[in-house]
Amino acid sequence: DASIDLKETVMFSKERKTCMNTKILVLLVIALAAVPAMAEVVFQDNFDDGDLAGWTNTGNVWVNTDGKAVFPLGTKSPADYYSLYTTFDNVQPENGAFKFTGEFRFLNDTYMANQNSFRVCLLDAAGLNGYTIRRAFKQDDSYGMLRLLKVTNGTETVLASLNPVVYAATGTWELSRDQEGLITVRINRANSEQFDLITVTDTSFNNFGRVELKEYYYESGTPVGFSFDNIKFETVPEPATMVLTIMGGAFMLKRRK
């Protein structure tokens, strides 16, 4: 009769609505799974404030010039580090994934005559453990290598090295690690398609709280001058976290229906 037909119609409408909601949520989950995870910025500095506030300047050598952290030209003591570093609360990136980037510019071209290098370091807050990019300026021997170093209790060991495509080139660096532990070092040359690339797997450290810039001066004479800018350290969460949350919501909705 009419009452039975009405009940069947209502039940069919509810089932159809539930099916439609489930399909929409499934499609949403699939779409979100394909979207890259949003990085969370832990630390960044573009030096536009005109000073080096918040940074420790060993030897008071580094200066802020034109909105950049600059290691200036000039004669310094051989075999010394000149470090500029800052610390923040230690973070442990989810699943070990992170990205550390910045820009550099060389102020002269005397690298071929001097054994100098700069280091860009991502370490724990104590400065004892982590990773370092070492970029050297002499191209006739091992001093000219681009190296990824692992720092363990303050001692550096080489994880991977490469003879650079471009020596002393102005450009950008990127040090990143994915969720599988693959570390990538990429040095790009400005206004060029040339770049240097190192890849190696390492998951030794996942506790970071210090960014450090170093100039290491081996020989007498004029050390290389350079500047750094737009430094950023980000953690990269796994997309699955968001997807699982939505899937849980879909399950609860279906169960309630």
PDB file of N, CA and C in Angstrom, residues 156-205:
ATOM      1  N   GLU A 156      83.724  15.349  11.670  1.00  0.00           N
ATOM      2  CA  GLU A 156      83.182  15.259  10.321  1.00  0.00           C
ATOM      3  C   GLU A 156      83.695  14.011   9.599  1.00  0.00           C
ATOM      4  N   THR A 157      82.789  13.302   8.939  1.00  0.00           N
ATOM      5  CA  THR A 157      83.144  12.223   8.039  1.00  0.00           C
ATOM      6  C   THR A 157      82.416  12.439   6.722  1.00  0.00           C
ATOM      7  N   VAL A 158      82.997  11.997   5.630  1.00  0.00           N
ATOM      8  CA  VAL A 158      82.427  12.227   4.303  1.00  0.00           C
ATOM      9  C   VAL A 158      81.367  11.167   4.002  1.00  0.00           C
ATOM     10  N   LEU A 159      80.150  11.620   3.696  1.00  0.00           N
ATOM     11  CA  LEU A 159      79.100  10.718   3.232  1.00  0.00           C
ATOM     12  C   LEU A 159      79.160  10.540   1.726  1.00  0.00           C
ATOM     13  N   ALA A 160      79.424  11.629   1.009  1.00  0.00           N
ATOM     14  CA  ALA A 160      79.497  11.574  -0.451  1.00  0.00           C
ATOM     15  C   ALA A 160      80.231  12.801  -0.941  1.00  0.00           C
ATOM     16  N   SER A 161      80.854  12.692  -2.132  1.00  0.00           N
ATOM     17  CA  SER A 161      81.594  13.821  -2.690  1.00  0.00           C
ATOM     18  C   SER A 161      81.465  13.834  -4.201  1.00  0.00           C
ATOM     19  N   LEU A 162      81.802  14.978  -4.776  1.00  0.00           N
ATOM     20  CA  LEU A 162      81.622  15.176  -6.214  1.00  0.00           C
ATOM     21  C   LEU A 162      82.566  16.258  -6.690  1.00  0.00           C
ATOM     22  N   ASN A 163      83.176  16.057  -7.876  1.00  0.00           N
ATOM     23  CA  ASN A 163      83.905  17.140  -8.520  1.00  0.00           C
ATOM     24  C   ASN A 163      82.886  18.085  -9.147  1.00  0.00           C
ATOM     25  N   PRO A 164      82.817  19.315  -8.703  1.00  0.00           N
ATOM     26  CA  PRO A 164      81.750  20.214  -9.156  1.00  0.00           C
ATOM     27  C   PRO A 164      81.801  20.506 -10.648  1.00  0.00           C
ATOM     28  N   VAL A 165      80.627  20.731 -11.210  1.00  0.00           N
ATOM     29  CA  VAL A 165      80.531  21.188 -12.593  1.00  0.00           C
ATOM     30  C   VAL A 165      81.038  22.614 -12.690  1.00  0.00           C
ATOM     31  N   VAL A 166      80.693  23.422 -11.704  1.00  0.00           N
ATOM     32  CA  VAL A 166      81.045  24.840 -11.706  1.00  0.00           C
ATOM     33  C   VAL A 166      81.728  25.180 -10.389  1.00  0.00           C
ATOM     34  N   TYR A 167      82.935  25.707 -10.460  1.00  0.00           N
ATOM     35  CA  TYR A 167      83.657  26.094  -9.257  1.00  0.00           C
ATOM     36  C   TYR A 167      83.320  27.529  -8.887  1.00  0.00           C
ATOM     37  N   ALA A 168      83.098  27.739  -7.601  1.00  0.00           N
ATOM     38  CA  ALA A 168      82.863  29.084  -7.078  1.00  0.00           C
ATOM     39  C   ALA A 168      81.756  29.812  -7.819  1.00  0.00           C
ATOM     40  N   ALA A 169      80.667  29.107  -8.076  1.00  0.00           N
ATOM     41  CA  ALA A 169      79.561  29.721  -8.805  1.00  0.00           C
ATOM     42  C   ALA A 169      78.536  30.304  -7.841  1.00  0.00           C
ATOM     43  N   THR A 170      78.039  31.464  -8.171  1.00  0.00           N
ATOM     44  CA  THR A 170      76.936  32.044  -7.416  1.00  0.00           C
ATOM     45  C   THR A 170      75.669  31.251  -7.719  1.00  0.00           C
ATOM     46  N   GLY A 171      74.852  31.026  -6.707  1.00  0.00           N
ATOM     47  CA  GLY A 171      73.627  30.269  -6.946  1.00  0.00           C
ATOM     48  C   GLY A 171      72.886  29.940  -5.674  1.00  0.00           C
ATOM     49  N   THR A 172      72.305  28.743  -5.621  1.00  0.00           N
ATOM     50  CA  THR A 172      71.520  28.312  -4.474  1.00  0.00           C
ATOM     51  C   THR A 172      71.973  26.923  -4.038  1.00  0.00           C
ATOM     52  N   TRP A 173      71.689  26.590  -2.783  1.00  0.00           N
ATOM     53  CA  TRP A 173      71.911  25.221  -2.333  1.00  0.00           C
ATOM     54  C   TRP A 173      70.612  24.656  -1.797  1.00  0.00           C
ATOM     55  N   GLU A 174      70.515  23.342  -1.845  1.00  0.00           N
ATOM     56  CA  GLU A 174      69.399  22.634  -1.232  1.00  0.00           C
ATOM     57  C   GLU A 174      69.932  21.343  -0.604  1.00  0.00           C
ATOM     58  N   LEU A 175      69.619  21.168   0.662  1.00  0.00           N
ATOM     59  CA  LEU A 175      69.908  19.929   1.379  1.00  0.00           C
ATOM     60  C   LEU A 175      68.568  19.393   1.856  1.00  0.00           C
ATOM     61  N   SER A 176      68.183  18.228   1.360  1.00  0.00           N
ATOM     62  CA  SER A 176      66.870  17.692   1.709  1.00  0.00           C
ATOM     63  C   SER A 176      66.965  16.191   1.960  1.00  0.00           C
ATOM     64  N   ARG A 177      65.982  15.690   2.704  1.00  0.00           N
ATOM     65  CA  ARG A 177      65.886  14.251   2.931  1.00  0.00           C
ATOM     66  C   ARG A 177      64.426  13.841   2.853  1.00  0.00           C
ATOM     67  N   ASP A 178      64.149  12.746   2.137  1.00  0.00           N
ATOM     68  CA  ASP A 178      62.773  12.288   2.015  1.00  0.00           C
ATOM     69  C   ASP A 178      62.464  11.261   3.101  1.00  0.00           C
ATOM     70  N   GLN A 179      61.234  10.727   3.064  1.00  0.00           N
ATOM     71  CA  GLN A 179      60.781   9.822   4.116  1.00  0.00           C
ATOM     72  C   GLN A 179      61.473   8.466   4.062  1.00  0.00           C
ATOM     73  N   GLU A 180      62.153   8.182   2.946  1.00  0.00           N
ATOM     74  CA  GLU A 180      62.893   6.930   2.826  1.00  0.00           C
ATOM     75  C   GLU A 180      64.347   7.081   3.267  1.00  0.00           C
ATOM     76  N   GLY A 181      64.739   8.298   3.671  1.00  0.00           N
ATOM     77  CA  GLY A 181      66.100   8.519   4.127  1.00  0.00           C
ATOM     78  C   GLY A 181      67.071   8.944   3.042  1.00  0.00           C
ATOM     79  N   LEU A 182      66.577   9.205   1.828  1.00  0.00           N
ATOM     80  CA  LEU A 182      67.443   9.628   0.736  1.00  0.00           C
ATOM     81  C   LEU A 182      67.766  11.112   0.878  1.00  0.00           C
ATOM     82  N   ILE A 183      69.054  11.418   1.060  1.00  0.00           N
ATOM     83  CA  ILE A 183      69.505  12.798   1.175  1.00  0.00           C
ATOM     84  C   ILE A 183      69.961  13.298  -0.190  1.00  0.00           C
ATOM     85  N   THR A 184      69.525  14.493  -0.538  1.00  0.00           N
ATOM     86  CA  THR A 184      69.910  15.114  -1.800  1.00  0.00           C
ATOM     87  C   THR A 184      70.578  16.457  -1.521  1.00  0.00           C
ATOM     88  N   VAL A 185      71.740  16.654  -2.119  1.00  0.00           N
ATOM     89  CA  VAL A 185      72.401  17.954  -2.107  1.00  0.00           C
ATOM     90  C   VAL A 185      72.417  18.454  -3.536  1.00  0.00           C
ATOM     91  N   ARG A 186      71.875  19.632  -3.744  1.00  0.00           N
ATOM     92  CA  ARG A 186      71.841  20.216  -5.085  1.00  0.00           C
ATOM     93  C   ARG A 186      72.348  21.654  -5.002  1.00  0.00           C
ATOM     94  N   ILE A 187      73.375  21.951  -5.791  1.00  0.00           N
ATOM     95  CA  ILE A 187      73.929  23.294  -5.895  1.00  0.00           C
ATOM     96  C   ILE A 187      73.626  23.811  -7.284  1.00  0.00           C
ATOM     97  N   ASN A 188      72.796  24.835  -7.367  1.00  0.00           N
ATOM     98  CA  ASN A 188      72.411  25.408  -8.655  1.00  0.00           C
ATOM     99  C   ASN A 188      73.233  26.655  -8.960  1.00  0.00           C
ATOM    100  N   ARG A 189      73.584  26.824 -10.216  1.00  0.00           N
ATOM    101  CA  ARG A 189      74.262  28.043 -10.637  1.00  0.00           C
ATOM    102  C   ARG A 189      73.226  29.048 -11.101  1.00  0.00           C
ATOM    103  N   ALA A 190      73.362  30.286 -10.638  1.00  0.00           N
ATOM    104  CA  ALA A 190      72.399  31.327 -11.001  1.00  0.00           C
ATOM    105  C   ALA A 190      72.441  31.587 -12.505  1.00  0.00           C
ATOM    106  N   ASN A 191      71.263  31.820 -13.073  1.00  0.00           N
ATOM    107  CA  ASN A 191      71.129  32.154 -14.502  1.00  0.00           C
ATOM    108  C   ASN A 191      71.752  31.097 -15.404  1.00  0.00           C
ATOM    109  N   SER A 192      71.626  29.849 -15.000  1.00  0.00           N
ATOM    110  CA  SER A 192      72.212  28.767 -15.780  1.00  0.00           C
ATOM    111  C   SER A 192      71.463  27.486 -15.465  1.00  0.00           C
ATOM    112  N   GLU A 193      71.541  26.527 -16.379  1.00  0.00           N
ATOM    113  CA  GLU A 193      70.960  25.221 -16.137  1.00  0.00           C
ATOM    114  C   GLU A 193      71.966  24.265 -15.493  1.00  0.00           C
ATOM    115  N   GLN A 194      73.188  24.729 -15.258  1.00  0.00           N
ATOM    116  CA  GLN A 194      74.208  23.883 -14.654  1.00  0.00           C
ATOM    117  C   GLN A 194      73.962  23.713 -13.157  1.00  0.00           C
ATOM    118  N   PHE A 195      74.213  22.522 -12.671  1.00  0.00           N
ATOM    119  CA  PHE A 195      74.070  22.259 -11.242  1.00  0.00           C
ATOM    120  C   PHE A 195      74.919  21.051 -10.857  1.00  0.00           C
ATOM    121  N   ASP A 196      75.200  20.950  -9.560  1.00  0.00           N
ATOM    122  CA  ASP A 196      75.885  19.788  -8.991  1.00  0.00           C
ATOM    123  C   ASP A 196      74.889  19.026  -8.137  1.00  0.00           C
ATOM    124  N   LEU A 197      74.996  17.700  -8.150  1.00  0.00           N
ATOM    125  CA  LEU A 197      74.007  16.879  -7.454  1.00  0.00           C
ATOM    126  C   LEU A 197      74.687  15.716  -6.743  1.00  0.00           C
ATOM    127  N   ILE A 198      74.357  15.553  -5.475  1.00  0.00           N
ATOM    128  CA  ILE A 198      74.813  14.420  -4.676  1.00  0.00           C
ATOM    129  C   ILE A 198      73.585  13.755  -4.062  1.00  0.00           C
ATOM    130  N   THR A 199      73.540  12.434  -4.085  1.00  0.00           N
ATOM    131  CA  THR A 199      72.487  11.697  -3.387  1.00  0.00           C
ATOM    132  C   THR A 199      73.126  10.564  -2.590  1.00  0.00           C
ATOM    133  N   VAL A 200      72.615  10.367  -1.394  1.00  0.00           N
ATOM    134  CA  VAL A 200      73.105   9.302  -0.529  1.00  0.00           C
ATOM    135  C   VAL A 200      72.031   9.037   0.523  1.00  0.00           C
ATOM    136  N   THR A 201      71.952   7.823   1.002  1.00  0.00           N
ATOM    137  CA  THR A 201      70.966   7.480   2.027  1.00  0.00           C
ATOM    138  C   THR A 201      71.608   7.495   3.412  1.00  0.00           C
ATOM    139  N   ASP A 202      70.995   8.232   4.330  1.00  0.00           N
ATOM    140  CA  ASP A 202      71.475   8.269   5.714  1.00  0.00           C
ATOM    141  C   ASP A 202      70.349   8.759   6.623  1.00  0.00           C
ATOM    142  N   THR A 203      70.144   8.048   7.703  1.00  0.00           N
ATOM    143  CA  THR A 203      69.110   8.422   8.684  1.00  0.00           C
ATOM    144  C   THR A 203      69.707   8.524  10.087  1.00  0.00           C
ATOM    145  N   SER A 204      71.006   8.829  10.165  1.00  0.00           N
ATOM    146  CA  SER A 204      71.689   8.846  11.462  1.00  0.00           C
ATOM    147  C   SER A 204      71.106   9.871  12.418  1.00  0.00           C
ATOM    148  N   PHE A 205      70.673  11.034  11.885  1.00  0.00           N
ATOM    149  CA  PHE A 205      70.246  12.135  12.747  1.00  0.00           C
ATOM    150  C   PHE A 205      68.871  12.639  12.344  1.00  0.00           C
TER     151      PHE A 205
END
